[in-house]
Structures are given as C-alpha cells and as structure tokens.
C-alpha cells in the first residue's frame, strides 16, 4: 500500500502530513535497498499506518523521528546486512546505508534517523565502519536518493 494513498482517505493532522512529506522518500529508498519494490512499498505503508494511528503517542516521545526510524528500520531489516556489514551496529549500518549506498548528505541522514548530525558523523567514522569499509573494498556509487 502506498502510504500517501492509504492515508488520503482520512484527514491527517498537518504535522502528520509534514512528517510523511519529509520522511517518506528516504524511508522508501532505504526499504528498496533491502526489499523488492512491492515489499518495500508495503513495509513503508505499514509503518506509516502504525505511526499515524498512534500519532499522539509518537509525539509524546522525546524524539518522534528517532522513535519512528526505530520502528521502521526494525521492520525493514528482515535479514542481516550482507558481509562485511554484519559487524556493524544497526545505527552504524543505517547511517552507512543512507549516506554511502543511497547518497544522502549527512543532514538528511540525521533527519531520517532522528539523530544529531554529529552523532551520525561519529557513527560513520567509527572503527567498526572503517574496518568494514576496508574489508569491503570500494563502495559503489550511491543510487539516487529519492
């Protein structure tokens, strides 16, 4: 289900609409990195449906974007990332995938993950990521970050 279509049948509060507009493209790109297109669309739609049916609960969290990313990334990560990425924490892998594989700039990665840019920068500079990068060899050119 396309979350934009699924949510259009009912009126969403403006803050929900803004959240959808801001995060949907990055969420969909990340999901499509891990899943076939149809499954990615369904996963994003299901997560947004879950978020929007409990929107006031989501907003009660100290960082709603981080809460939403955690729900989303947990759902999408149906399998472990391929070697050599298995040694990375979920946060390191997510930052790496969004930045290096999908080509998002650091501020966009931070926004998607609900993290501070400095925290994402630290994740990308971790010894674990550096070791994984050395083992993996050249990273492919980023796919266009939709």
mmCIF file of the C-alpha atoms, coordinates in Angstrom:
data_MODEL
# 
_entry.id   MODEL 
# 
loop_
_atom_site.group_PDB 
_atom_site.id 
_atom_site.type_symbol 
_atom_site.label_atom_id 
_atom_site.label_alt_id 
_atom_site.label_comp_id 
_atom_site.label_asym_id 
_atom_site.label_entity_id 
_atom_site.label_seq_id 
_atom_site.pdbx_PDB_ins_code 
_atom_site.Cartn_x 
_atom_site.Cartn_y 
_atom_site.Cartn_z 
_atom_site.occupancy 
_atom_site.B_iso_or_equiv 
_atom_site.pdbx_formal_charge 
_atom_site.auth_seq_id 
_atom_site.auth_comp_id 
_atom_site.auth_asym_id 
_atom_site.auth_atom_id 
_atom_site.pdbx_PDB_model_num 
ATOM 1   C CA . UNK A 1 1   ? 0.000  0.000   0.000  1.00 0.00 ? 1   UNK A CA 1 
ATOM 2   C CA . UNK A 1 2   ? 1.293  3.419   -0.869 1.00 0.00 ? 2   UNK A CA 1 
ATOM 3   C CA . UNK A 1 3   ? 1.220  5.372   2.407  1.00 0.00 ? 3   UNK A CA 1 
ATOM 4   C CA . UNK A 1 4   ? 0.358  8.590   0.623  1.00 0.00 ? 4   UNK A CA 1 
ATOM 5   C CA . UNK A 1 5   ? -2.691 6.915   -0.953 1.00 0.00 ? 5   UNK A CA 1 
ATOM 6   C CA . UNK A 1 6   ? -3.657 4.897   2.126  1.00 0.00 ? 6   UNK A CA 1 
ATOM 7   C CA . UNK A 1 7   ? -3.711 7.968   4.309  1.00 0.00 ? 7   UNK A CA 1 
ATOM 8   C CA . UNK A 1 8   ? -5.578 10.190  1.859  1.00 0.00 ? 8   UNK A CA 1 
ATOM 9   C CA . UNK A 1 9   ? -8.936 8.585   2.669  1.00 0.00 ? 9   UNK A CA 1 
ATOM 10  C CA . UNK A 1 10  ? -8.884 10.245  6.070  1.00 0.00 ? 10  UNK A CA 1 
ATOM 11  C CA . UNK A 1 11  ? -7.790 13.674  7.077  1.00 0.00 ? 11  UNK A CA 1 
ATOM 12  C CA . UNK A 1 12  ? -4.362 13.677  8.715  1.00 0.00 ? 12  UNK A CA 1 
ATOM 13  C CA . UNK A 1 13  ? -3.279 16.454  11.032 1.00 0.00 ? 13  UNK A CA 1 
ATOM 14  C CA . UNK A 1 14  ? -0.865 18.892  9.381  1.00 0.00 ? 14  UNK A CA 1 
ATOM 15  C CA . UNK A 1 15  ? 2.064  17.613  11.464 1.00 0.00 ? 15  UNK A CA 1 
ATOM 16  C CA . UNK A 1 16  ? 1.397  14.061  10.174 1.00 0.00 ? 16  UNK A CA 1 
ATOM 17  C CA . UNK A 1 17  ? 1.302  15.340  6.595  1.00 0.00 ? 17  UNK A CA 1 
ATOM 18  C CA . UNK A 1 18  ? 4.594  17.171  7.159  1.00 0.00 ? 18  UNK A CA 1 
ATOM 19  C CA . UNK A 1 19  ? 6.214  14.070  8.666  1.00 0.00 ? 19  UNK A CA 1 
ATOM 20  C CA . UNK A 1 20  ? 5.075  11.976  5.707  1.00 0.00 ? 20  UNK A CA 1 
ATOM 21  C CA . UNK A 1 21  ? 6.369  14.512  3.171  1.00 0.00 ? 21  UNK A CA 1 
ATOM 22  C CA . UNK A 1 22  ? 9.714  14.851  4.933  1.00 0.00 ? 22  UNK A CA 1 
ATOM 23  C CA . UNK A 1 23  ? 10.500 11.209  5.632  1.00 0.00 ? 23  UNK A CA 1 
ATOM 24  C CA . UNK A 1 24  ? 8.708  9.063   3.050  1.00 0.00 ? 24  UNK A CA 1 
ATOM 25  C CA . UNK A 1 25  ? 11.305 9.426   0.239  1.00 0.00 ? 25  UNK A CA 1 
ATOM 26  C CA . UNK A 1 26  ? 14.237 8.392   2.471  1.00 0.00 ? 26  UNK A CA 1 
ATOM 27  C CA . UNK A 1 27  ? 12.268 5.601   4.124  1.00 0.00 ? 27  UNK A CA 1 
ATOM 28  C CA . UNK A 1 28  ? 11.262 4.255   0.731  1.00 0.00 ? 28  UNK A CA 1 
ATOM 29  C CA . UNK A 1 29  ? 14.829 4.424   -0.619 1.00 0.00 ? 29  UNK A CA 1 
ATOM 30  C CA . UNK A 1 30  ? 16.130 2.560   2.431  1.00 0.00 ? 30  UNK A CA 1 
ATOM 31  C CA . UNK A 1 31  ? 13.385 -0.071  2.198  1.00 0.00 ? 31  UNK A CA 1 
ATOM 32  C CA . UNK A 1 32  ? 14.076 -0.619  -1.513 1.00 0.00 ? 32  UNK A CA 1 
ATOM 33  C CA . UNK A 1 33  ? 17.761 -1.150  -0.726 1.00 0.00 ? 33  UNK A CA 1 
ATOM 34  C CA . UNK A 1 34  ? 16.731 -4.181  1.344  1.00 0.00 ? 34  UNK A CA 1 
ATOM 35  C CA . UNK A 1 35  ? 13.476 -5.434  -0.160 1.00 0.00 ? 35  UNK A CA 1 
ATOM 36  C CA . UNK A 1 36  ? 11.857 -5.885  -3.565 1.00 0.00 ? 36  UNK A CA 1 
ATOM 37  C CA . UNK A 1 37  ? 9.917  -2.762  -4.584 1.00 0.00 ? 37  UNK A CA 1 
ATOM 38  C CA . UNK A 1 38  ? 6.461  -4.153  -3.753 1.00 0.00 ? 38  UNK A CA 1 
ATOM 39  C CA . UNK A 1 39  ? 7.558  -5.394  -0.323 1.00 0.00 ? 39  UNK A CA 1 
ATOM 40  C CA . UNK A 1 40  ? 9.329  -2.079  0.315  1.00 0.00 ? 40  UNK A CA 1 
ATOM 41  C CA . UNK A 1 41  ? 6.194  -0.115  -0.550 1.00 0.00 ? 41  UNK A CA 1 
ATOM 42  C CA . UNK A 1 42  ? 4.138  -2.348  1.742  1.00 0.00 ? 42  UNK A CA 1 
ATOM 43  C CA . UNK A 1 43  ? 6.632  -2.034  4.615  1.00 0.00 ? 43  UNK A CA 1 
ATOM 44  C CA . UNK A 1 44  ? 6.708  1.766   4.382  1.00 0.00 ? 44  UNK A CA 1 
ATOM 45  C CA . UNK A 1 45  ? 2.922  1.904   4.143  1.00 0.00 ? 45  UNK A CA 1 
ATOM 46  C CA . UNK A 1 46  ? 2.505  -0.369  7.167  1.00 0.00 ? 46  UNK A CA 1 
ATOM 47  C CA . UNK A 1 47  ? 4.936  1.649   9.286  1.00 0.00 ? 47  UNK A CA 1 
ATOM 48  C CA . UNK A 1 48  ? 3.302  4.961   8.410  1.00 0.00 ? 48  UNK A CA 1 
ATOM 49  C CA . UNK A 1 49  ? -0.118 3.473   9.122  1.00 0.00 ? 49  UNK A CA 1 
ATOM 50  C CA . UNK A 1 50  ? 1.130  2.315   12.528 1.00 0.00 ? 50  UNK A CA 1 
ATOM 51  C CA . UNK A 1 51  ? 2.651  5.715   13.249 1.00 0.00 ? 51  UNK A CA 1 
ATOM 52  C CA . UNK A 1 52  ? -0.405 7.685   12.189 1.00 0.00 ? 52  UNK A CA 1 
ATOM 53  C CA . UNK A 1 53  ? -2.917 5.554   14.089 1.00 0.00 ? 53  UNK A CA 1 
ATOM 54  C CA . UNK A 1 54  ? -0.887 6.282   17.240 1.00 0.00 ? 54  UNK A CA 1 
ATOM 55  C CA . UNK A 1 55  ? 0.292  9.759   16.247 1.00 0.00 ? 55  UNK A CA 1 
ATOM 56  C CA . UNK A 1 56  ? -0.258 11.437  19.641 1.00 0.00 ? 56  UNK A CA 1 
ATOM 57  C CA . UNK A 1 57  ? 1.710  8.598   21.271 1.00 0.00 ? 57  UNK A CA 1 
ATOM 58  C CA . UNK A 1 58  ? 4.527  9.098   18.746 1.00 0.00 ? 58  UNK A CA 1 
ATOM 59  C CA . UNK A 1 59  ? 4.596  12.824  19.511 1.00 0.00 ? 59  UNK A CA 1 
ATOM 60  C CA . UNK A 1 60  ? 4.874  12.093  23.238 1.00 0.00 ? 60  UNK A CA 1 
ATOM 61  C CA . UNK A 1 61  ? 8.356  10.631  22.706 1.00 0.00 ? 61  UNK A CA 1 
ATOM 62  C CA . UNK A 1 62  ? 11.342 12.906  23.332 1.00 0.00 ? 62  UNK A CA 1 
ATOM 63  C CA . UNK A 1 63  ? 12.385 12.458  19.690 1.00 0.00 ? 63  UNK A CA 1 
ATOM 64  C CA . UNK A 1 64  ? 9.491  11.340  17.454 1.00 0.00 ? 64  UNK A CA 1 
ATOM 65  C CA . UNK A 1 65  ? 11.738 10.987  14.375 1.00 0.00 ? 65  UNK A CA 1 
ATOM 66  C CA . UNK A 1 66  ? 14.098 8.628   16.232 1.00 0.00 ? 66  UNK A CA 1 
ATOM 67  C CA . UNK A 1 67  ? 11.138 6.621   17.513 1.00 0.00 ? 67  UNK A CA 1 
ATOM 68  C CA . UNK A 1 68  ? 9.664  6.375   14.007 1.00 0.00 ? 68  UNK A CA 1 
ATOM 69  C CA . UNK A 1 69  ? 13.025 5.384   12.473 1.00 0.00 ? 69  UNK A CA 1 
ATOM 70  C CA . UNK A 1 70  ? 13.464 2.641   15.057 1.00 0.00 ? 70  UNK A CA 1 
ATOM 71  C CA . UNK A 1 71  ? 10.047 1.155   14.235 1.00 0.00 ? 71  UNK A CA 1 
ATOM 72  C CA . UNK A 1 72  ? 10.695 1.472   10.523 1.00 0.00 ? 72  UNK A CA 1 
ATOM 73  C CA . UNK A 1 73  ? 14.253 0.117   10.408 1.00 0.00 ? 73  UNK A CA 1 
ATOM 74  C CA . UNK A 1 74  ? 13.361 -2.823  12.657 1.00 0.00 ? 74  UNK A CA 1 
ATOM 75  C CA . UNK A 1 75  ? 10.535 -3.775  10.297 1.00 0.00 ? 75  UNK A CA 1 
ATOM 76  C CA . UNK A 1 76  ? 12.626 -3.427  7.138  1.00 0.00 ? 76  UNK A CA 1 
ATOM 77  C CA . UNK A 1 77  ? 15.688 -5.248  8.455  1.00 0.00 ? 77  UNK A CA 1 
ATOM 78  C CA . UNK A 1 78  ? 14.171 -8.659  7.775  1.00 0.00 ? 78  UNK A CA 1 
ATOM 79  C CA . UNK A 1 79  ? 17.654 -10.067 7.367  1.00 0.00 ? 79  UNK A CA 1 
ATOM 80  C CA . UNK A 1 80  ? 21.107 -9.080  8.449  1.00 0.00 ? 80  UNK A CA 1 
ATOM 81  C CA . UNK A 1 81  ? 23.084 -6.869  6.073  1.00 0.00 ? 81  UNK A CA 1 
ATOM 82  C CA . UNK A 1 82  ? 25.424 -8.857  3.832  1.00 0.00 ? 82  UNK A CA 1 
ATOM 83  C CA . UNK A 1 83  ? 29.042 -9.346  4.789  1.00 0.00 ? 83  UNK A CA 1 
ATOM 84  C CA . UNK A 1 84  ? 31.153 -7.364  5.723  1.00 0.00 ? 84  UNK A CA 1 
ATOM 85  C CA . UNK A 1 85  ? 28.388 -5.243  7.259  1.00 0.00 ? 85  UNK A CA 1 
ATOM 86  C CA . UNK A 1 86  ? 27.380 -7.876  9.833  1.00 0.00 ? 86  UNK A CA 1 
ATOM 87  C CA . UNK A 1 87  ? 29.835 -6.439  12.390 1.00 0.00 ? 87  UNK A CA 1 
ATOM 88  C CA . UNK A 1 88  ? 28.120 -3.036  12.347 1.00 0.00 ? 88  UNK A CA 1 
ATOM 89  C CA . UNK A 1 89  ? 25.528 -1.997  14.894 1.00 0.00 ? 89  UNK A CA 1 
ATOM 90  C CA . UNK A 1 90  ? 22.094 -1.231  13.491 1.00 0.00 ? 90  UNK A CA 1 
ATOM 91  C CA . UNK A 1 91  ? 22.753 2.511   13.835 1.00 0.00 ? 91  UNK A CA 1 
ATOM 92  C CA . UNK A 1 92  ? 26.138 2.256   12.101 1.00 0.00 ? 92  UNK A CA 1 
ATOM 93  C CA . UNK A 1 93  ? 24.641 0.223   9.273  1.00 0.00 ? 93  UNK A CA 1 
ATOM 94  C CA . UNK A 1 94  ? 21.677 2.566   8.860  1.00 0.00 ? 94  UNK A CA 1 
ATOM 95  C CA . UNK A 1 95  ? 23.953 5.629   8.711  1.00 0.00 ? 95  UNK A CA 1 
ATOM 96  C CA . UNK A 1 96  ? 26.264 3.849   6.275  1.00 0.00 ? 96  UNK A CA 1 
ATOM 97  C CA . UNK A 1 97  ? 23.419 2.679   4.022  1.00 0.00 ? 97  UNK A CA 1 
ATOM 98  C CA . UNK A 1 98  ? 21.715 6.070   3.911  1.00 0.00 ? 98  UNK A CA 1 
ATOM 99  C CA . UNK A 1 99  ? 24.929 8.007   3.345  1.00 0.00 ? 99  UNK A CA 1 
ATOM 100 C CA . UNK A 1 100 ? 27.215 5.755   1.295  1.00 0.00 ? 100 UNK A CA 1 
ATOM 101 C CA . UNK A 1 101 ? 24.794 3.449   -0.520 1.00 0.00 ? 101 UNK A CA 1 
ATOM 102 C CA . UNK A 1 102 ? 21.873 5.835   -1.079 1.00 0.00 ? 102 UNK A CA 1 
ATOM 103 C CA . UNK A 1 103 ? 23.887 9.044   -1.333 1.00 0.00 ? 103 UNK A CA 1 
ATOM 104 C CA . UNK A 1 104 ? 22.073 11.191  1.237  1.00 0.00 ? 104 UNK A CA 1 
ATOM 105 C CA . UNK A 1 105 ? 24.053 14.071  2.731  1.00 0.00 ? 105 UNK A CA 1 
ATOM 106 C CA . UNK A 1 106 ? 24.802 13.952  6.438  1.00 0.00 ? 106 UNK A CA 1 
ATOM 107 C CA . UNK A 1 107 ? 21.969 16.333  7.488  1.00 0.00 ? 107 UNK A CA 1 
ATOM 108 C CA . UNK A 1 108 ? 19.418 14.200  5.612  1.00 0.00 ? 108 UNK A CA 1 
ATOM 109 C CA . UNK A 1 109 ? 20.754 11.010  7.205  1.00 0.00 ? 109 UNK A CA 1 
ATOM 110 C CA . UNK A 1 110 ? 20.454 12.618  10.631 1.00 0.00 ? 110 UNK A CA 1 
ATOM 111 C CA . UNK A 1 111 ? 16.900 13.788  9.884  1.00 0.00 ? 111 UNK A CA 1 
ATOM 112 C CA . UNK A 1 112 ? 15.848 10.336  8.701  1.00 0.00 ? 112 UNK A CA 1 
ATOM 113 C CA . UNK A 1 113 ? 17.316 8.604   11.742 1.00 0.00 ? 113 UNK A CA 1 
ATOM 114 C CA . UNK A 1 114 ? 16.152 11.226  14.220 1.00 0.00 ? 114 UNK A CA 1 
ATOM 115 C CA . UNK A 1 115 ? 19.751 11.828  15.273 1.00 0.00 ? 115 UNK A CA 1 
ATOM 116 C CA . UNK A 1 116 ? 22.059 14.805  15.573 1.00 0.00 ? 116 UNK A CA 1 
ATOM 117 C CA . UNK A 1 117 ? 24.409 15.288  12.603 1.00 0.00 ? 117 UNK A CA 1 
ATOM 118 C CA . UNK A 1 118 ? 27.401 14.987  14.960 1.00 0.00 ? 118 UNK A CA 1 
ATOM 119 C CA . UNK A 1 119 ? 26.148 11.602  16.155 1.00 0.00 ? 119 UNK A CA 1 
ATOM 120 C CA . UNK A 1 120 ? 25.751 10.363  12.574 1.00 0.00 ? 120 UNK A CA 1 
ATOM 121 C CA . UNK A 1 121 ? 29.203 11.680  11.721 1.00 0.00 ? 121 UNK A CA 1 
ATOM 122 C CA . UNK A 1 122 ? 30.600 9.712   14.681 1.00 0.00 ? 122 UNK A CA 1 
ATOM 123 C CA . UNK A 1 123 ? 28.794 6.571   13.543 1.00 0.00 ? 123 UNK A CA 1 
ATOM 124 C CA . UNK A 1 124 ? 30.254 6.908   10.051 1.00 0.00 ? 124 UNK A CA 1 
ATOM 125 C CA . UNK A 1 125 ? 33.746 7.479   11.482 1.00 0.00 ? 125 UNK A CA 1 
ATOM 126 C CA . UNK A 1 126 ? 33.650 4.546   13.914 1.00 0.00 ? 126 UNK A CA 1 
ATOM 127 C CA . UNK A 1 127 ? 36.434 1.980   13.888 1.00 0.00 ? 127 UNK A CA 1 
ATOM 128 C CA . UNK A 1 128 ? 33.895 -0.733  13.093 1.00 0.00 ? 128 UNK A CA 1 
ATOM 129 C CA . UNK A 1 129 ? 32.718 1.099   9.964  1.00 0.00 ? 129 UNK A CA 1 
ATOM 130 C CA . UNK A 1 130 ? 36.322 1.822   8.918  1.00 0.00 ? 130 UNK A CA 1 
ATOM 131 C CA . UNK A 1 131 ? 37.211 -1.872  9.278  1.00 0.00 ? 131 UNK A CA 1 
ATOM 132 C CA . UNK A 1 132 ? 34.114 -2.944  7.326  1.00 0.00 ? 132 UNK A CA 1 
ATOM 133 C CA . UNK A 1 133 ? 34.921 -0.441  4.567  1.00 0.00 ? 133 UNK A CA 1 
ATOM 134 C CA . UNK A 1 134 ? 38.495 -1.768  4.287  1.00 0.00 ? 134 UNK A CA 1 
ATOM 135 C CA . UNK A 1 135 ? 37.219 -5.338  4.036  1.00 0.00 ? 135 UNK A CA 1 
ATOM 136 C CA . UNK A 1 136 ? 34.510 -4.458  1.526  1.00 0.00 ? 136 UNK A CA 1 
ATOM 137 C CA . UNK A 1 137 ? 36.700 -2.510  -0.859 1.00 0.00 ? 137 UNK A CA 1 
ATOM 138 C CA . UNK A 1 138 ? 35.283 0.338   -2.926 1.00 0.00 ? 138 UNK A CA 1 
ATOM 139 C CA . UNK A 1 139 ? 31.725 1.358   -2.132 1.00 0.00 ? 139 UNK A CA 1 
ATOM 140 C CA . UNK A 1 140 ? 29.550 1.519   -5.252 1.00 0.00 ? 140 UNK A CA 1 
ATOM 141 C CA . UNK A 1 141 ? 28.380 4.901   -6.450 1.00 0.00 ? 141 UNK A CA 1 
ATOM 142 C CA . UNK A 1 142 ? 25.286 5.926   -4.493 1.00 0.00 ? 142 UNK A CA 1 
ATOM 143 C CA . UNK A 1 143 ? 21.927 5.248   -6.021 1.00 0.00 ? 143 UNK A CA 1 
ATOM 144 C CA . UNK A 1 144 ? 19.890 8.406   -6.436 1.00 0.00 ? 144 UNK A CA 1 
ATOM 145 C CA . UNK A 1 145 ? 18.369 9.172   -3.020 1.00 0.00 ? 145 UNK A CA 1 
ATOM 146 C CA . UNK A 1 146 ? 14.752 9.668   -3.974 1.00 0.00 ? 146 UNK A CA 1 
# 
